[in-house]
Amino acid sequence: MNNSEQSLIDDYDINPLITDEEKTIYEVGLDSTTNIGLFSLALADLLSSVTIEWYCISFNPLLIHSDINFYPPEVQHLTAGTPHSAFACITNWITAYIAAERCLSIASPLKVKQILTPRRTGFIIVLIYIGITMPVVPEYATAYLAPKFFPEFNKTLVGLAFIEGRYNLGGISLISYSILTFISFIAVILFTAILVIRLKQKTSWRRLSTFDNAQSENMSRRDRAAIKM
């Protein structure tokens, strides 16, 4: 690279190793409510996928019978199964929030930017993460990993152990996540139904208020595309 090319790169702050697509993604950032919601959803979904992968690997016979110092089917309960339930539920609730945001943008398009600011959206997402992880507290408070003897292997491995009185609190996490997941599904269905109804109402109103059939048809196509998203 000669001096003129280097000078051009310095003047325009161009990194030859960064493509236009990557630079665009970098420049977008988390300045909008949509980006914050989608980033949080992607993060929760990634963590959910990682934990479920570890859950599946834990039951692989090759890993179970390998020379390791822990018993995967028991260790996975606190390192894969329980975290996956939390992250999956977080994914559901962020999806419900995004559906509510879209519904609000159709119901009150002029006020949605004032109601849902990036700061408020970030605060809501943080509350979702914290609130949904709270039901795992009883699980981790009553179960722990400790060395124990496994007769089938004739050796001591790290496995799952419980404190006394575990069964008085053991079902709280399962019941909580079952209820929270059900509520999130209902919320997504409700907000999506409201969104579809409002879009159809606006489409009908546009058809009645415009004399341009082509323009009306284009609007209708955009509304149908928004419904399918």
mmCIF file of C-alpha atoms in Angstrom:
data_model
loop_
_atom_site.group_PDB
_atom_site.id
_atom_site.type_symbol
_atom_site.label_atom_id
_atom_site.label_comp_id
_atom_site.label_asym_id
_atom_site.label_seq_id
_atom_site.Cartn_x
_atom_site.Cartn_y
_atom_site.Cartn_z
ATOM 1 C CA MET A 1 0.000 0.000 0.000
ATOM 2 C CA ASN A 2 1.483 3.351 -1.053
ATOM 3 C CA ASN A 3 1.308 6.613 0.867
ATOM 4 C CA SER A 4 -1.620 7.988 -1.126
ATOM 5 C CA GLU A 5 -3.770 4.921 -0.433
ATOM 6 C CA GLN A 6 -2.894 5.026 3.269
ATOM 7 C CA SER A 7 -3.747 8.718 3.383
ATOM 8 C CA LEU A 8 -7.114 8.036 1.744
ATOM 9 C CA ILE A 9 -7.927 5.369 4.336
ATOM 10 C CA ASP A 10 -6.922 7.646 7.195
ATOM 11 C CA ASP A 11 -8.967 10.564 5.843
ATOM 12 C CA TYR A 12 -12.174 8.581 5.478
ATOM 13 C CA ASP A 13 -11.589 6.280 8.475
ATOM 14 C CA ILE A 14 -12.007 3.165 6.352
ATOM 15 C CA ASN A 15 -10.838 -0.221 7.546
ATOM 16 C CA PRO A 16 -10.220 -2.431 4.490
ATOM 17 C CA LEU A 17 -11.003 -5.531 6.569
ATOM 18 C CA ILE A 18 -14.540 -4.338 7.420
ATOM 19 C CA THR A 19 -17.241 -4.814 4.801
ATOM 20 C CA ASP A 20 -20.027 -2.323 4.161
ATOM 21 C CA GLU A 21 -22.556 -4.634 5.829
ATOM 22 C CA GLU A 22 -20.448 -5.002 8.972
ATOM 23 C CA LYS A 23 -19.839 -1.261 9.144
ATOM 24 C CA THR A 24 -23.579 -0.608 8.818
ATOM 25 C CA ILE A 25 -24.396 -3.021 11.651
ATOM 26 C CA TYR A 26 -21.730 -1.408 13.804
ATOM 27 C CA GLU A 27 -23.029 2.079 13.101
ATOM 28 C CA VAL A 28 -26.668 1.190 13.854
ATOM 29 C CA GLY A 29 -25.931 0.470 17.520
ATOM 30 C CA LEU A 30 -28.584 0.243 20.226
ATOM 31 C CA ASP A 31 -30.087 3.687 19.816
ATOM 32 C CA SER A 32 -33.595 2.522 18.913
ATOM 33 C CA THR A 33 -36.160 0.496 20.814
ATOM 34 C CA THR A 34 -36.353 -2.039 17.989
ATOM 35 C CA ASN A 35 -32.615 -2.721 18.047
ATOM 36 C CA ILE A 36 -32.592 -3.022 21.830
ATOM 37 C CA GLY A 37 -35.464 -5.493 21.769
ATOM 38 C CA LEU A 38 -34.016 -7.607 18.972
ATOM 39 C CA PHE A 39 -30.532 -7.615 20.507
ATOM 40 C CA SER A 40 -31.930 -8.704 23.880
ATOM 41 C CA LEU A 41 -34.018 -11.371 22.173
ATOM 42 C CA ALA A 42 -30.997 -12.669 20.253
ATOM 43 C CA LEU A 43 -28.907 -12.769 23.434
ATOM 44 C CA ALA A 44 -31.534 -14.712 25.386
ATOM 45 C CA ASP A 45 -32.085 -17.071 22.463
ATOM 46 C CA LEU A 46 -28.338 -17.669 22.153
ATOM 47 C CA LEU A 47 -28.011 -18.503 25.845
ATOM 48 C CA SER A 48 -31.057 -20.747 25.594
ATOM 49 C CA SER A 49 -29.517 -22.593 22.643
ATOM 50 C CA VAL A 50 -26.147 -23.003 24.366
ATOM 51 C CA THR A 51 -27.700 -24.448 27.515
ATOM 52 C CA ILE A 52 -29.947 -26.863 25.620
ATOM 53 C CA GLU A 53 -26.937 -28.045 23.612
ATOM 54 C CA TRP A 54 -25.055 -28.750 26.831
ATOM 55 C CA TYR A 55 -28.168 -30.496 28.166
ATOM 56 C CA CYS A 56 -28.202 -32.853 25.169
ATOM 57 C CA ILE A 57 -24.456 -33.478 25.321
ATOM 58 C CA SER A 58 -24.732 -34.364 29.013
ATOM 59 C CA PHE A 59 -26.689 -37.509 28.166
ATOM 60 C CA ASN A 60 -24.230 -38.703 25.543
ATOM 61 C CA PRO A 61 -22.931 -42.150 26.608
ATOM 62 C CA LEU A 62 -19.468 -41.300 25.311
ATOM 63 C CA LEU A 63 -19.262 -38.402 27.744
ATOM 64 C CA ILE A 64 -20.855 -40.302 30.621
ATOM 65 C CA HIS A 65 -18.397 -43.187 30.351
ATOM 66 C CA SER A 66 -15.379 -41.019 29.683
ATOM 67 C CA ASP A 67 -12.724 -40.387 32.298
ATOM 68 C CA ILE A 68 -14.172 -37.215 33.822
ATOM 69 C CA ASN A 69 -14.619 -36.303 37.461
ATOM 70 C CA PHE A 70 -18.342 -35.459 37.320
ATOM 71 C CA TYR A 71 -21.567 -37.196 36.346
ATOM 72 C CA PRO A 72 -23.067 -35.198 33.428
ATOM 73 C CA PRO A 73 -26.735 -36.303 33.758
ATOM 74 C CA GLU A 74 -26.811 -34.850 37.273
ATOM 75 C CA VAL A 75 -24.536 -31.868 36.742
ATOM 76 C CA GLN A 76 -26.671 -30.700 33.827
ATOM 77 C CA HIS A 77 -29.592 -29.934 36.136
ATOM 78 C CA LEU A 78 -27.922 -26.825 37.532
ATOM 79 C CA THR A 79 -25.706 -26.021 34.549
ATOM 80 C CA ALA A 80 -28.097 -26.661 31.654
ATOM 81 C CA GLY A 81 -31.674 -27.626 32.499
ATOM 82 C CA THR A 82 -32.527 -24.882 34.964
ATOM 83 C CA PRO A 83 -30.699 -22.075 33.094
ATOM 84 C CA HIS A 84 -32.348 -23.155 29.845
ATOM 85 C CA SER A 85 -35.791 -22.842 31.408
ATOM 86 C CA ALA A 86 -34.950 -19.308 32.513
ATOM 87 C CA PHE A 87 -33.488 -18.173 29.180
ATOM 88 C CA ALA A 88 -36.317 -19.759 27.192
ATOM 89 C CA CYS A 89 -38.857 -17.948 29.354
ATOM 90 C CA ILE A 90 -36.934 -14.686 28.926
ATOM 91 C CA THR A 91 -37.079 -15.217 25.158
ATOM 92 C CA ASN A 92 -40.845 -15.667 25.358
ATOM 93 C CA TRP A 93 -41.356 -12.501 27.386
ATOM 94 C CA ILE A 94 -39.123 -10.362 25.178
ATOM 95 C CA THR A 95 -41.090 -11.677 22.203
ATOM 96 C CA ALA A 96 -44.273 -10.616 23.980
ATOM 97 C CA TYR A 97 -42.781 -7.171 24.617
ATOM 98 C CA ILE A 98 -41.813 -6.768 20.957
ATOM 99 C CA ALA A 99 -45.334 -7.801 19.955
ATOM 100 C CA ALA A 100 -46.737 -5.206 22.366
ATOM 101 C CA GLU A 101 -44.435 -2.553 20.911
ATOM 102 C CA ARG A 102 -45.594 -3.330 17.374
ATOM 103 C CA CYS A 103 -49.199 -3.288 18.511
ATOM 104 C CA LEU A 104 -48.714 0.101 20.159
ATOM 105 C CA SER A 105 -47.007 1.480 17.054
ATOM 106 C CA ILE A 106 -50.156 0.698 15.061
ATOM 107 C CA ALA A 107 -52.644 1.783 17.715
ATOM 108 C CA SER A 108 -50.837 5.060 18.581
ATOM 109 C CA PRO A 109 -48.216 5.719 15.905
ATOM 110 C CA LEU A 110 -47.716 9.349 16.947
ATOM 111 C CA LYS A 111 -47.153 8.594 20.628
ATOM 112 C CA VAL A 112 -45.195 5.348 20.534
ATOM 113 C CA LYS A 113 -41.823 7.133 20.392
ATOM 114 C CA GLN A 114 -42.753 9.160 23.458
ATOM 115 C CA ILE A 115 -44.089 6.184 25.401
ATOM 116 C CA LEU A 116 -41.352 3.685 24.549
ATOM 117 C CA THR A 117 -38.039 5.502 24.573
ATOM 118 C CA PRO A 118 -34.737 3.590 24.283
ATOM 119 C CA ARG A 119 -34.071 4.203 27.980
ATOM 120 C CA ARG A 120 -37.462 2.842 29.012
ATOM 121 C CA THR A 121 -37.100 -0.112 26.683
ATOM 122 C CA GLY A 122 -33.710 -0.945 28.161
ATOM 123 C CA PHE A 123 -35.161 -0.673 31.657
ATOM 124 C CA ILE A 124 -38.043 -3.003 30.748
ATOM 125 C CA ILE A 125 -35.662 -5.540 29.199
ATOM 126 C CA VAL A 126 -33.491 -5.506 32.324
ATOM 127 C CA LEU A 127 -36.593 -6.033 34.471
ATOM 128 C CA ILE A 128 -37.571 -8.992 32.289
ATOM 129 C CA TYR A 129 -34.141 -10.569 32.692
ATOM 130 C CA ILE A 130 -34.098 -10.035 36.458
ATOM 131 C CA GLY A 131 -37.722 -10.952 37.053
ATOM 132 C CA ILE A 132 -37.637 -14.148 35.004
ATOM 133 C CA THR A 133 -34.451 -15.376 36.682
ATOM 134 C CA MET A 134 -35.910 -14.991 40.174
ATOM 135 C CA PRO A 135 -37.778 -18.352 40.131
ATOM 136 C CA VAL A 136 -34.448 -20.192 39.831
ATOM 137 C CA VAL A 137 -33.386 -18.953 43.273
ATOM 138 C CA PRO A 138 -35.216 -21.741 45.182
ATOM 139 C CA GLU A 139 -33.682 -24.314 42.844
ATOM 140 C CA TYR A 140 -30.125 -23.157 43.432
ATOM 141 C CA ALA A 141 -30.799 -22.595 47.128
ATOM 142 C CA THR A 142 -31.865 -26.198 47.687
ATOM 143 C CA ALA A 143 -29.577 -28.050 45.252
ATOM 144 C CA TYR A 144 -25.827 -27.996 44.808
ATOM 145 C CA LEU A 145 -22.966 -29.947 43.251
ATOM 146 C CA ALA A 146 -20.915 -32.148 45.554
ATOM 147 C CA PRO A 147 -18.760 -35.306 45.417
ATOM 148 C CA LYS A 148 -20.772 -38.495 45.838
ATOM 149 C CA PHE A 149 -20.184 -42.184 45.317
ATOM 150 C CA PHE A 150 -21.652 -43.854 42.225
ATOM 151 C CA PRO A 151 -21.833 -47.653 42.623
ATOM 152 C CA GLU A 152 -22.256 -48.253 38.884
ATOM 153 C CA PHE A 153 -18.874 -46.636 38.255
ATOM 154 C CA ASN A 154 -17.340 -47.694 41.573
ATOM 155 C CA LYS A 155 -15.874 -44.251 42.110
ATOM 156 C CA THR A 156 -16.649 -40.844 43.512
ATOM 157 C CA LEU A 157 -17.830 -38.189 41.075
ATOM 158 C CA VAL A 158 -19.277 -34.725 41.368
ATOM 159 C CA GLY A 159 -23.037 -35.048 41.236
ATOM 160 C CA LEU A 160 -26.242 -33.399 42.327
ATOM 161 C CA ALA A 161 -26.992 -33.082 46.030
ATOM 162 C CA PHE A 162 -29.902 -31.549 47.911
ATOM 163 C CA ILE A 163 -30.241 -29.819 51.226
ATOM 164 C CA GLU A 164 -32.676 -30.993 53.855
ATOM 165 C CA GLY A 165 -36.192 -29.781 53.145
ATOM 166 C CA ARG A 166 -35.564 -29.594 49.411
ATOM 167 C CA TYR A 167 -38.905 -31.098 48.456
ATOM 168 C CA ASN A 168 -40.798 -28.288 50.155
ATOM 169 C CA LEU A 169 -39.446 -25.809 47.586
ATOM 170 C CA GLY A 170 -38.411 -28.030 44.710
ATOM 171 C CA GLY A 171 -41.466 -27.453 42.523
ATOM 172 C CA ILE A 172 -41.573 -23.661 42.728
ATOM 173 C CA SER A 173 -39.318 -23.095 39.722
ATOM 174 C CA LEU A 174 -41.187 -25.550 37.508
ATOM 175 C CA ILE A 175 -44.597 -24.150 38.402
ATOM 176 C CA SER A 176 -43.413 -20.545 38.046
ATOM 177 C CA TYR A 177 -41.925 -21.046 34.595
ATOM 178 C CA SER A 178 -44.960 -23.005 33.440
ATOM 179 C CA ILE A 179 -47.249 -20.132 34.435
ATOM 180 C CA LEU A 180 -44.944 -17.425 33.045
ATOM 181 C CA THR A 181 -44.556 -19.244 29.737
ATOM 182 C CA PHE A 182 -48.312 -19.698 29.403
ATOM 183 C CA ILE A 183 -48.930 -16.009 30.130
ATOM 184 C CA SER A 184 -46.324 -14.949 27.563
ATOM 185 C CA PHE A 185 -47.940 -17.127 24.886
ATOM 186 C CA ILE A 186 -51.343 -15.609 25.620
ATOM 187 C CA ALA A 187 -49.827 -12.111 25.482
ATOM 188 C CA VAL A 188 -48.214 -12.745 22.086
ATOM 189 C CA ILE A 189 -51.478 -14.113 20.682
ATOM 190 C CA LEU A 190 -53.457 -11.188 22.099
ATOM 191 C CA PHE A 191 -51.116 -8.462 20.837
ATOM 192 C CA THR A 192 -50.817 -10.106 17.427
ATOM 193 C CA ALA A 193 -54.596 -10.371 17.124
ATOM 194 C CA ILE A 194 -54.990 -6.694 18.020
ATOM 195 C CA LEU A 195 -52.302 -5.798 15.486
ATOM 196 C CA VAL A 196 -54.028 -7.738 12.706
ATOM 197 C CA ILE A 197 -57.430 -6.239 13.509
ATOM 198 C CA ARG A 198 -56.082 -2.680 13.574
ATOM 199 C CA LEU A 199 -54.208 -3.144 10.304
ATOM 200 C CA LYS A 200 -57.304 -4.527 8.612
ATOM 201 C CA GLN A 201 -59.367 -1.616 9.921
ATOM 202 C CA LYS A 202 -56.853 0.898 8.588
ATOM 203 C CA THR A 203 -56.712 -0.896 5.254
ATOM 204 C CA SER A 204 -60.495 -0.728 4.929
ATOM 205 C CA TRP A 205 -60.467 2.954 5.861
ATOM 206 C CA ARG A 206 -57.815 3.727 3.246
ATOM 207 C CA ARG A 207 -59.786 1.943 0.553
ATOM 208 C CA LEU A 208 -62.866 3.987 1.372
ATOM 209 C CA SER A 209 -61.032 7.310 1.618
ATOM 210 C CA THR A 210 -58.852 7.103 -1.492
ATOM 211 C CA PHE A 211 -59.809 7.198 -5.137
ATOM 212 C CA ASP A 212 -56.504 5.803 -6.358
ATOM 213 C CA ASN A 213 -57.001 2.054 -6.627
ATOM 214 C CA ALA A 214 -53.324 1.402 -7.331
ATOM 215 C CA GLN A 215 -52.211 3.339 -4.262
ATOM 216 C CA SER A 216 -54.843 1.624 -2.139
ATOM 217 C CA GLU A 217 -53.671 -1.780 -3.348
ATOM 218 C CA ASN A 218 -50.049 -0.913 -2.526
ATOM 219 C CA MET A 219 -51.048 0.112 0.997
ATOM 220 C CA SER A 220 -52.974 -3.112 1.403
ATOM 221 C CA ARG A 221 -49.951 -5.139 0.340
ATOM 222 C CA ARG A 222 -47.762 -3.342 2.875
ATOM 223 C CA ASP A 223 -50.292 -4.026 5.620
ATOM 224 C CA ARG A 224 -50.489 -7.704 4.708
ATOM 225 C CA ALA A 225 -46.709 -7.901 4.789
ATOM 226 C CA ALA A 226 -46.682 -6.301 8.242
ATOM 227 C CA ILE A 227 -49.259 -8.810 9.471
ATOM 228 C CA LYS A 228 -47.148 -11.753 8.276
ATOM 229 C CA MET A 229 -43.964 -10.490 9.999
#
